[in-house]
Amino acid sequence: GGGGGGNPLAVVDPESERLSRDLATFLSDPALRARLASGSLNLTSYSSTVRSELDELERECIDLYRANAGRLSDLRVEMDASDAVLASLQEMLLGFQADLAGLSGDIRTLQDQSRTLGVQLRNRRDAELGLRAFIERVVVPPALADAICTGVVDERFVECVRELEEKFEYAHAGP
């Protein structure tokens, strides 16, 4: 059967819990606790006093609100204006962000073009060096041509003919 021990997992009623907290708060005041213990505290009178104080505080809050209603309204208008300015700034910043993204793309394109031009320049220089070396090995200088065509047949003549043969072989050799 049903024991009287109670279920420790039972759900506590929120009203009971709130009442317990309020009672603990009430009893935490030493003056109230002493008056309650001595029997000099009239709860009906105390309740009326508390209700009266709460009503007064409520009126003061309403009066304070009414006194500041204009300022609150002005504050609301200022907040709306600030929101509009912030929205405008956000829109402007998004535009800047889009512009920066476009510029970033342009910068990347320029960097790619710069790299391409750098590679082309190196290739041209390398080709120029190779062509210069080839030309130096195949071109017949005027002094060599003059020595072979009009010079005396001697040892210098033979050296010039050998040099001309080397140039010819180099020019006709495969790549």
Coordinates of N, CA and C in Angstrom, one line a residue:
G1 N 0.7 -1.2 0.0 CA 0.0 0.0 0.0 C 0.8 1.2 0.0
G2 N 0.0 2.3 0.2 CA 0.5 3.7 0.2 C 1.2 4.1 1.4
G3 N 2.4 4.2 1.5 CA 3.2 4.6 2.7 C 3.1 6.1 2.9
G4 N 3.3 6.6 4.1 CA 3.2 8.0 4.4 C 4.5 8.7 4.2
G5 N 5.6 8.0 3.7 CA 6.9 8.6 3.6 C 7.0 9.7 2.5
G6 N 6.2 9.7 1.5 CA 6.3 10.6 0.4 C 7.3 10.2 -0.6
N7 N 7.1 10.6 -1.8 CA 8.0 10.3 -2.9 C 9.0 11.4 -3.1
P8 N 10.3 11.2 -2.9 CA 11.3 12.2 -3.1 C 11.4 12.8 -4.5
L9 N 10.9 12.0 -5.5 CA 10.9 12.5 -6.8 C 9.6 13.2 -7.2
A10 N 8.7 13.4 -6.3 CA 7.4 14.1 -6.6 C 7.7 15.5 -7.0
V11 N 6.8 16.0 -7.9 CA 6.9 17.3 -8.4 C 6.4 18.3 -7.4
V12 N 7.2 19.3 -7.1 CA 6.8 20.3 -6.1 C 6.0 21.4 -6.8
D13 N 4.9 21.7 -6.1 CA 4.0 22.8 -6.7 C 4.7 24.1 -6.7
P14 N 4.7 24.8 -7.8 CA 5.5 26.1 -7.9 C 4.9 27.1 -6.9
E15 N 3.6 27.1 -6.6 CA 3.0 28.0 -5.7 C 3.5 27.8 -4.3
S16 N 3.6 26.5 -3.9 CA 4.1 26.1 -2.6 C 5.6 26.5 -2.4
E17 N 6.3 26.3 -3.5 CA 7.7 26.7 -3.5 C 7.9 28.2 -3.3
R18 N 7.1 29.0 -4.0 CA 7.2 30.4 -3.9 C 6.7 30.9 -2.5
L19 N 5.7 30.3 -2.0 CA 5.3 30.6 -0.6 C 6.4 30.3 0.4
S20 N 7.0 29.2 0.2 CA 8.1 28.8 1.2 C 9.3 29.9 1.1
R21 N 9.6 30.3 -0.1 CA 10.7 31.3 -0.3 C 10.2 32.6 0.3
D22 N 9.0 33.0 0.1 CA 8.5 34.3 0.6 C 8.5 34.3 2.2
L23 N 8.1 33.1 2.7 CA 8.1 33.0 4.2 C 9.5 33.0 4.7
A24 N 10.4 32.4 4.0 CA 11.8 32.4 4.5 C 12.4 33.9 4.4
T25 N 12.0 34.6 3.4 CA 12.4 36.0 3.3 C 11.8 36.8 4.4
F26 N 10.5 36.6 4.7 CA 9.8 37.3 5.7 C 10.5 37.1 7.1
L27 N 10.8 35.8 7.3 CA 11.4 35.4 8.6 C 12.9 35.8 8.8
S28 N 13.5 36.2 7.6 CA 14.9 36.5 7.7 C 15.1 37.9 8.3
D29 N 14.0 38.7 8.4 CA 14.1 40.0 9.1 C 14.0 39.8 10.6
P30 N 15.1 40.1 11.3 CA 15.1 39.9 12.8 C 14.0 40.6 13.6
A31 N 13.7 41.8 13.1 CA 12.7 42.6 13.9 C 11.3 42.0 13.7
L32 N 11.0 41.6 12.5 CA 9.7 40.9 12.2 C 9.6 39.6 13.0
R33 N 10.7 38.8 12.9 CA 10.7 37.5 13.6 C 10.5 37.7 15.1
A34 N 11.1 38.7 15.7 CA 11.0 39.0 17.1 C 9.5 39.4 17.5
R35 N 8.9 40.3 16.6 CA 7.5 40.7 16.9 C 6.6 39.5 16.7
L36 N 6.9 38.7 15.7 CA 6.0 37.5 15.5 C 6.1 36.5 16.7
A37 N 7.3 36.3 17.2 CA 7.5 35.4 18.3 C 6.9 36.0 19.6
S38 N 6.9 37.3 19.8 CA 6.3 37.9 21.0 C 4.8 38.1 20.9
G39 N 4.3 37.9 19.6 CA 2.8 38.0 19.4 C 2.4 39.4 19.2
S40 N 3.3 40.4 19.1 CA 3.0 41.8 19.0 C 2.8 42.2 17.5
L41 N 2.9 41.2 16.6 CA 2.8 41.5 15.2 C 1.3 41.1 14.7
N42 N 0.6 42.1 14.3 CA -0.7 41.9 13.7 C -0.5 41.7 12.2
L43 N -0.7 40.5 11.7 CA -0.5 40.3 10.3 C -1.5 41.0 9.4
T44 N -2.7 41.2 9.8 CA -3.6 42.0 9.0 C -3.2 43.4 8.9
S45 N -2.7 44.0 10.0 CA -2.2 45.4 10.0 C -1.0 45.5 9.1
Y46 N -0.1 44.5 9.3 CA 1.2 44.5 8.6 C 0.9 44.3 7.1
S47 N 0.0 43.5 6.7 CA -0.4 43.3 5.3 C -1.0 44.6 4.7
S48 N -1.8 45.3 5.5 CA -2.4 46.6 5.0 C -1.3 47.6 4.8
T49 N -0.3 47.6 5.8 CA 0.8 48.5 5.6 C 1.6 48.2 4.4
V50 N 1.9 47.0 4.2 CA 2.7 46.6 3.0 C 1.9 46.9 1.7
R51 N 0.6 46.6 1.7 CA -0.2 46.9 0.5 C -0.2 48.4 0.3
S52 N -0.4 49.2 1.3 CA -0.4 50.7 1.2 C 1.0 51.2 0.7
E53 N 2.1 50.6 1.2 CA 3.4 51.0 0.7 C 3.6 50.6 -0.8
L54 N 3.1 49.4 -1.1 CA 3.2 49.0 -2.5 C 2.3 49.9 -3.5
D55 N 1.1 50.3 -3.0 CA 0.3 51.2 -3.8 C 1.0 52.5 -4.0
E56 N 1.6 53.0 -2.9 CA 2.3 54.3 -3.0 C 3.5 54.2 -4.0
L57 N 4.3 53.1 -3.9 CA 5.4 52.9 -4.8 C 4.9 52.8 -6.2
E58 N 3.7 52.2 -6.4 CA 3.2 52.1 -7.8 C 2.8 53.4 -8.3
R59 N 2.2 54.3 -7.5 CA 1.8 55.6 -7.9 C 3.1 56.4 -8.2
E60 N 4.1 56.3 -7.4 CA 5.4 57.0 -7.6 C 6.0 56.6 -9.0
C61 N 5.9 55.3 -9.2 CA 6.4 54.8 -10.5 C 5.7 55.3 -11.7
I62 N 4.3 55.3 -11.6 CA 3.5 55.9 -12.6 C 3.8 57.4 -12.8
D63 N 3.9 58.1 -11.7 CA 4.2 59.5 -11.8 C 5.6 59.8 -12.5
L64 N 6.5 59.0 -12.0 CA 7.9 59.1 -12.6 C 7.8 58.8 -14.1
Y65 N 7.1 57.8 -14.5 CA 6.9 57.4 -15.9 C 6.3 58.6 -16.7
R66 N 5.2 59.1 -16.1 CA 4.5 60.2 -16.8 C 5.4 61.4 -16.9
A67 N 6.2 61.7 -15.8 CA 7.1 62.9 -15.8 C 8.2 62.7 -16.9
N68 N 8.6 61.5 -17.1 CA 9.6 61.2 -18.1 C 9.2 60.7 -19.4
A69 N 7.8 60.7 -19.7 CA 7.3 60.1 -20.9 C 7.8 60.9 -22.1
G70 N 7.9 62.2 -22.0 CA 8.5 63.0 -23.1 C 9.9 62.6 -23.4
R71 N 10.7 62.5 -22.4 CA 12.1 62.1 -22.5 C 12.2 60.7 -23.1
L72 N 11.3 59.8 -22.6 CA 11.3 58.4 -23.2 C 11.0 58.4 -24.6
S73 N 10.0 59.3 -25.0 CA 9.6 59.4 -26.4 C 10.7 59.9 -27.2
D74 N 11.4 61.0 -26.7 CA 12.5 61.5 -27.4 C 13.7 60.5 -27.6
L75 N 13.9 59.7 -26.5 CA 14.9 58.7 -26.6 C 14.5 57.6 -27.6
R76 N 13.2 57.3 -27.7 CA 12.8 56.3 -28.8 C 13.1 56.9 -30.2
V77 N 12.8 58.2 -30.3 CA 13.0 58.8 -31.6 C 14.5 58.8 -32.0
E78 N 15.3 59.1 -31.0 CA 16.8 59.1 -31.1 C 17.3 57.7 -31.5
M79 N 16.7 56.7 -30.8 CA 17.1 55.3 -31.1 C 16.7 54.9 -32.5
D80 N 15.5 55.3 -32.9 CA 15.1 55.0 -34.3 C 16.0 55.7 -35.3
A81 N 16.4 57.0 -35.0 CA 17.3 57.7 -35.9 C 18.7 57.0 -35.9
S82 N 19.1 56.6 -34.7 CA 20.4 55.9 -34.7 C 20.4 54.6 -35.5
D83 N 19.3 53.9 -35.3 CA 19.1 52.6 -36.1 C 19.2 52.9 -37.6
A84 N 18.5 54.0 -38.0 CA 18.6 54.4 -39.5 C 20.0 54.7 -39.9
V85 N 20.7 55.5 -39.1 CA 22.1 55.8 -39.4 C 23.0 54.6 -39.5
L86 N 22.8 53.7 -38.5 CA 23.6 52.4 -38.5 C 23.2 51.6 -39.7
A87 N 22.0 51.5 -40.1 CA 21.6 50.8 -41.3 C 22.2 51.4 -42.5
S88 N 22.3 52.7 -42.6 CA 22.9 53.4 -43.7 C 24.4 53.1 -43.7
L89 N 25.0 53.1 -42.5 CA 26.5 52.8 -42.4 C 26.7 51.4 -42.8
Q90 N 25.9 50.5 -42.4 CA 26.0 49.1 -42.8 C 26.0 48.9 -44.3
E91 N 25.0 49.6 -44.9 CA 24.8 49.5 -46.4 C 26.1 50.0 -47.0
M92 N 26.6 51.2 -46.5 CA 27.8 51.8 -47.1 C 29.0 50.8 -46.9
L93 N 29.1 50.2 -45.8 CA 30.2 49.3 -45.5 C 30.1 48.1 -46.4
L94 N 28.9 47.6 -46.7 CA 28.8 46.5 -47.6 C 29.2 46.9 -49.0
G95 N 28.9 48.1 -49.4 CA 29.3 48.6 -50.7 C 30.9 48.7 -50.7
F96 N 31.5 49.2 -49.7 CA 32.9 49.2 -49.6 C 33.5 47.8 -49.7
Q97 N 32.9 46.9 -49.0 CA 33.3 45.5 -49.0 C 33.3 44.9 -50.4
A98 N 32.2 45.2 -51.1 CA 32.1 44.7 -52.5 C 33.1 45.4 -53.4
D99 N 33.4 46.7 -53.2 CA 34.4 47.4 -54.0 C 35.8 46.8 -53.7
L100 N 36.1 46.5 -52.4 CA 37.3 45.9 -52.0 C 37.5 44.5 -52.6
A101 N 36.4 43.8 -52.7 CA 36.4 42.4 -53.3 C 36.8 42.6 -54.8
G102 N 36.2 43.6 -55.4 CA 36.5 43.8 -56.8 C 37.9 44.2 -57.0
L103 N 38.4 45.1 -56.2 CA 39.8 45.5 -56.2 C 40.7 44.4 -56.0
S104 N 40.4 43.5 -55.0 CA 41.2 42.4 -54.7 C 41.3 41.5 -56.0
G105 N 40.2 41.3 -56.7 CA 40.2 40.5 -57.9 C 41.1 41.2 -59.0
D106 N 41.0 42.5 -59.1 CA 41.8 43.3 -60.0 C 43.3 43.1 -59.7
I107 N 43.6 43.2 -58.4 CA 45.0 43.1 -57.9 C 45.5 41.7 -58.2
R108 N 44.7 40.6 -58.0 CA 45.1 39.3 -58.4 C 45.4 39.1 -59.9
T109 N 44.5 39.8 -60.7 CA 44.7 39.7 -62.1 C 46.0 40.4 -62.5
L110 N 46.3 41.6 -61.9 CA 47.5 42.3 -62.2 C 48.8 41.5 -61.7
Q111 N 48.6 40.8 -60.6 CA 49.8 40.0 -60.1 C 50.0 38.8 -61.1
D112 N 48.9 38.2 -61.6 CA 49.1 37.1 -62.5 C 49.7 37.6 -63.8
Q113 N 49.3 38.8 -64.3 CA 49.8 39.4 -65.5 C 51.3 39.7 -65.3
S114 N 51.6 40.2 -64.1 CA 53.0 40.6 -63.8 C 53.9 39.3 -63.8
R115 N 53.4 38.2 -63.2 CA 54.2 37.0 -63.2 C 54.4 36.5 -64.6
T116 N 53.3 36.6 -65.4 CA 53.4 36.1 -66.8 C 54.4 37.0 -67.6
L117 N 54.4 38.3 -67.4 CA 55.4 39.2 -68.1 C 56.8 38.9 -67.6
G118 N 56.9 38.6 -66.3 CA 58.2 38.2 -65.8 C 58.8 36.9 -66.4
V119 N 57.9 35.9 -66.6 CA 58.3 34.7 -67.2 C 58.7 35.0 -68.7
Q120 N 57.9 35.8 -69.4 CA 58.1 36.1 -70.8 C 59.5 36.8 -70.9
L121 N 59.7 37.8 -70.0 CA 61.0 38.5 -70.0 C 62.2 37.6 -69.8
R122 N 62.1 36.7 -68.8 CA 63.2 35.7 -68.6 C 63.4 34.8 -69.8
N123 N 62.3 34.4 -70.4 CA 62.4 33.5 -71.6 C 63.0 34.3 -72.8
R124 N 62.7 35.6 -72.9 CA 63.3 36.4 -74.0 C 64.8 36.6 -73.8
R125 N 65.1 36.9 -72.5 CA 66.6 37.0 -72.2 C 67.3 35.8 -72.5
D126 N 66.7 34.6 -72.0 CA 67.4 33.3 -72.3 C 67.6 33.1 -73.8
A127 N 66.5 33.4 -74.5 CA 66.6 33.2 -76.0 C 67.6 34.1 -76.6
E128 N 67.6 35.3 -76.1 CA 68.6 36.3 -76.6 C 70.0 35.8 -76.3
L129 N 70.3 35.3 -75.1 CA 71.6 34.8 -74.8 C 72.0 33.6 -75.7
G130 N 71.0 32.7 -75.9 CA 71.2 31.6 -76.8 C 71.5 32.0 -78.2
L131 N 70.7 33.0 -78.7 CA 70.9 33.5 -80.1 C 72.2 34.2 -80.2
R132 N 72.6 35.0 -79.2 CA 73.8 35.7 -79.3 C 75.0 34.7 -79.3
A133 N 74.9 33.6 -78.5 CA 76.0 32.6 -78.6 C 76.1 31.9 -79.9
F134 N 74.9 31.6 -80.5 CA 74.8 31.0 -81.8 C 75.4 31.9 -82.9
I135 N 75.0 33.2 -82.9 CA 75.5 34.2 -83.9 C 77.0 34.3 -83.8
E136 N 77.5 34.4 -82.5 CA 78.9 34.5 -82.4 C 79.7 33.3 -82.9
R137 N 79.1 32.2 -82.9 CA 79.7 31.0 -83.4 C 79.6 30.8 -84.9
V138 N 78.6 31.4 -85.6 CA 78.4 31.2 -87.0 C 78.7 32.4 -87.9
V139 N 78.7 33.6 -87.3 CA 79.0 34.8 -88.1 C 80.5 34.9 -88.4
V140 N 80.8 35.2 -89.7 CA 82.2 35.3 -90.1 C 82.6 36.8 -90.0
P141 N 83.5 37.1 -89.0 CA 83.9 38.5 -88.9 C 84.6 39.0 -90.1
P142 N 84.6 40.3 -90.4 CA 85.2 40.9 -91.6 C 86.7 40.6 -91.6
A143 N 87.4 40.5 -90.5 CA 88.9 40.3 -90.6 C 89.1 38.8 -91.0
L144 N 88.2 37.9 -90.6 CA 88.4 36.5 -91.0 C 88.1 36.4 -92.5
A145 N 87.0 37.0 -93.0 CA 86.7 37.0 -94.4 C 87.8 37.6 -95.2
D146 N 88.3 38.7 -94.8 CA 89.4 39.4 -95.5 C 90.7 38.6 -95.6
A147 N 91.0 37.9 -94.4 CA 92.2 37.0 -94.4 C 92.1 35.9 -95.4
I148 N 90.9 35.3 -95.5 CA 90.7 34.2 -96.4 C 90.6 34.7 -97.9
C149 N 89.9 35.8 -98.1 CA 89.7 36.2 -99.5 C 90.9 36.9 -100.1
T150 N 91.6 37.7 -99.3 CA 92.6 38.6 -99.9 C 94.0 38.3 -99.3
G151 N 94.0 37.5 -98.3 CA 95.3 37.3 -97.6 C 96.2 36.4 -98.3
V152 N 97.4 36.4 -97.8 CA 98.5 35.5 -98.3 C 98.2 34.1 -97.7
V153 N 98.5 33.1 -98.4 CA 98.3 31.7 -97.9 C 99.5 31.4 -97.1
D154 N 99.3 31.4 -95.8 CA 100.4 31.1 -94.8 C 99.7 30.5 -93.6
E155 N 100.4 30.4 -92.5 CA 99.9 29.7 -91.3 C 98.6 30.5 -90.8
R156 N 98.6 31.8 -90.8 CA 97.4 32.6 -90.5 C 96.2 32.2 -91.4
F157 N 96.5 32.0 -92.6 CA 95.4 31.7 -93.6 C 94.8 30.3 -93.2
V158 N 95.7 29.3 -92.9 CA 95.2 28.0 -92.5 C 94.4 28.1 -91.2
E159 N 94.8 28.8 -90.3 CA 94.0 29.0 -89.0 C 92.6 29.6 -89.3
C160 N 92.6 30.6 -90.2 CA 91.3 31.2 -90.6 C 90.4 30.2 -91.3
V161 N 91.0 29.4 -92.2 CA 90.1 28.4 -92.9 C 89.6 27.4 -91.9
R162 N 90.4 26.9 -90.9 CA 89.9 26.0 -89.9 C 88.8 26.6 -89.1
E163 N 89.0 27.9 -88.7 CA 87.9 28.6 -88.0 C 86.6 28.7 -88.8
L164 N 86.7 28.9 -90.1 CA 85.6 29.0 -91.0 C 84.9 27.6 -91.1
E165 N 85.7 26.5 -91.1 CA 85.1 25.2 -91.2 C 84.4 24.9 -89.9
E166 N 84.9 25.3 -88.7 CA 84.2 25.1 -87.4 C 82.9 25.8 -87.4
K167 N 82.8 27.0 -87.9 CA 81.6 27.8 -88.0 C 80.6 27.1 -88.9
F168 N 81.1 26.6 -90.1 CA 80.2 25.9 -91.0 C 79.6 24.6 -90.4
E169 N 80.5 23.8 -89.7 CA 80.0 22.6 -89.1 C 79.0 22.9 -88.0
Y170 N 79.3 23.9 -87.2 CA 78.4 24.3 -86.1 C 77.0 24.7 -86.7
A171 N 77.0 25.5 -87.8 CA 75.8 26.0 -88.4 C 75.0 24.9 -89.0
H172 N 75.6 23.9 -89.5 CA 74.9 22.8 -90.2 C 74.7 21.6 -89.3
A173 N 75.1 21.7 -88.0 CA 74.9 20.6 -87.1 C 73.4 20.6 -86.6
G174 N 72.9 19.5 -86.3 CA 71.5 19.5 -85.8 C 71.3 20.2 -84.5
P175 N 70.1 20.3 -84.1 CA 69.8 21.0 -82.8 C 70.3 20.3 -81.6

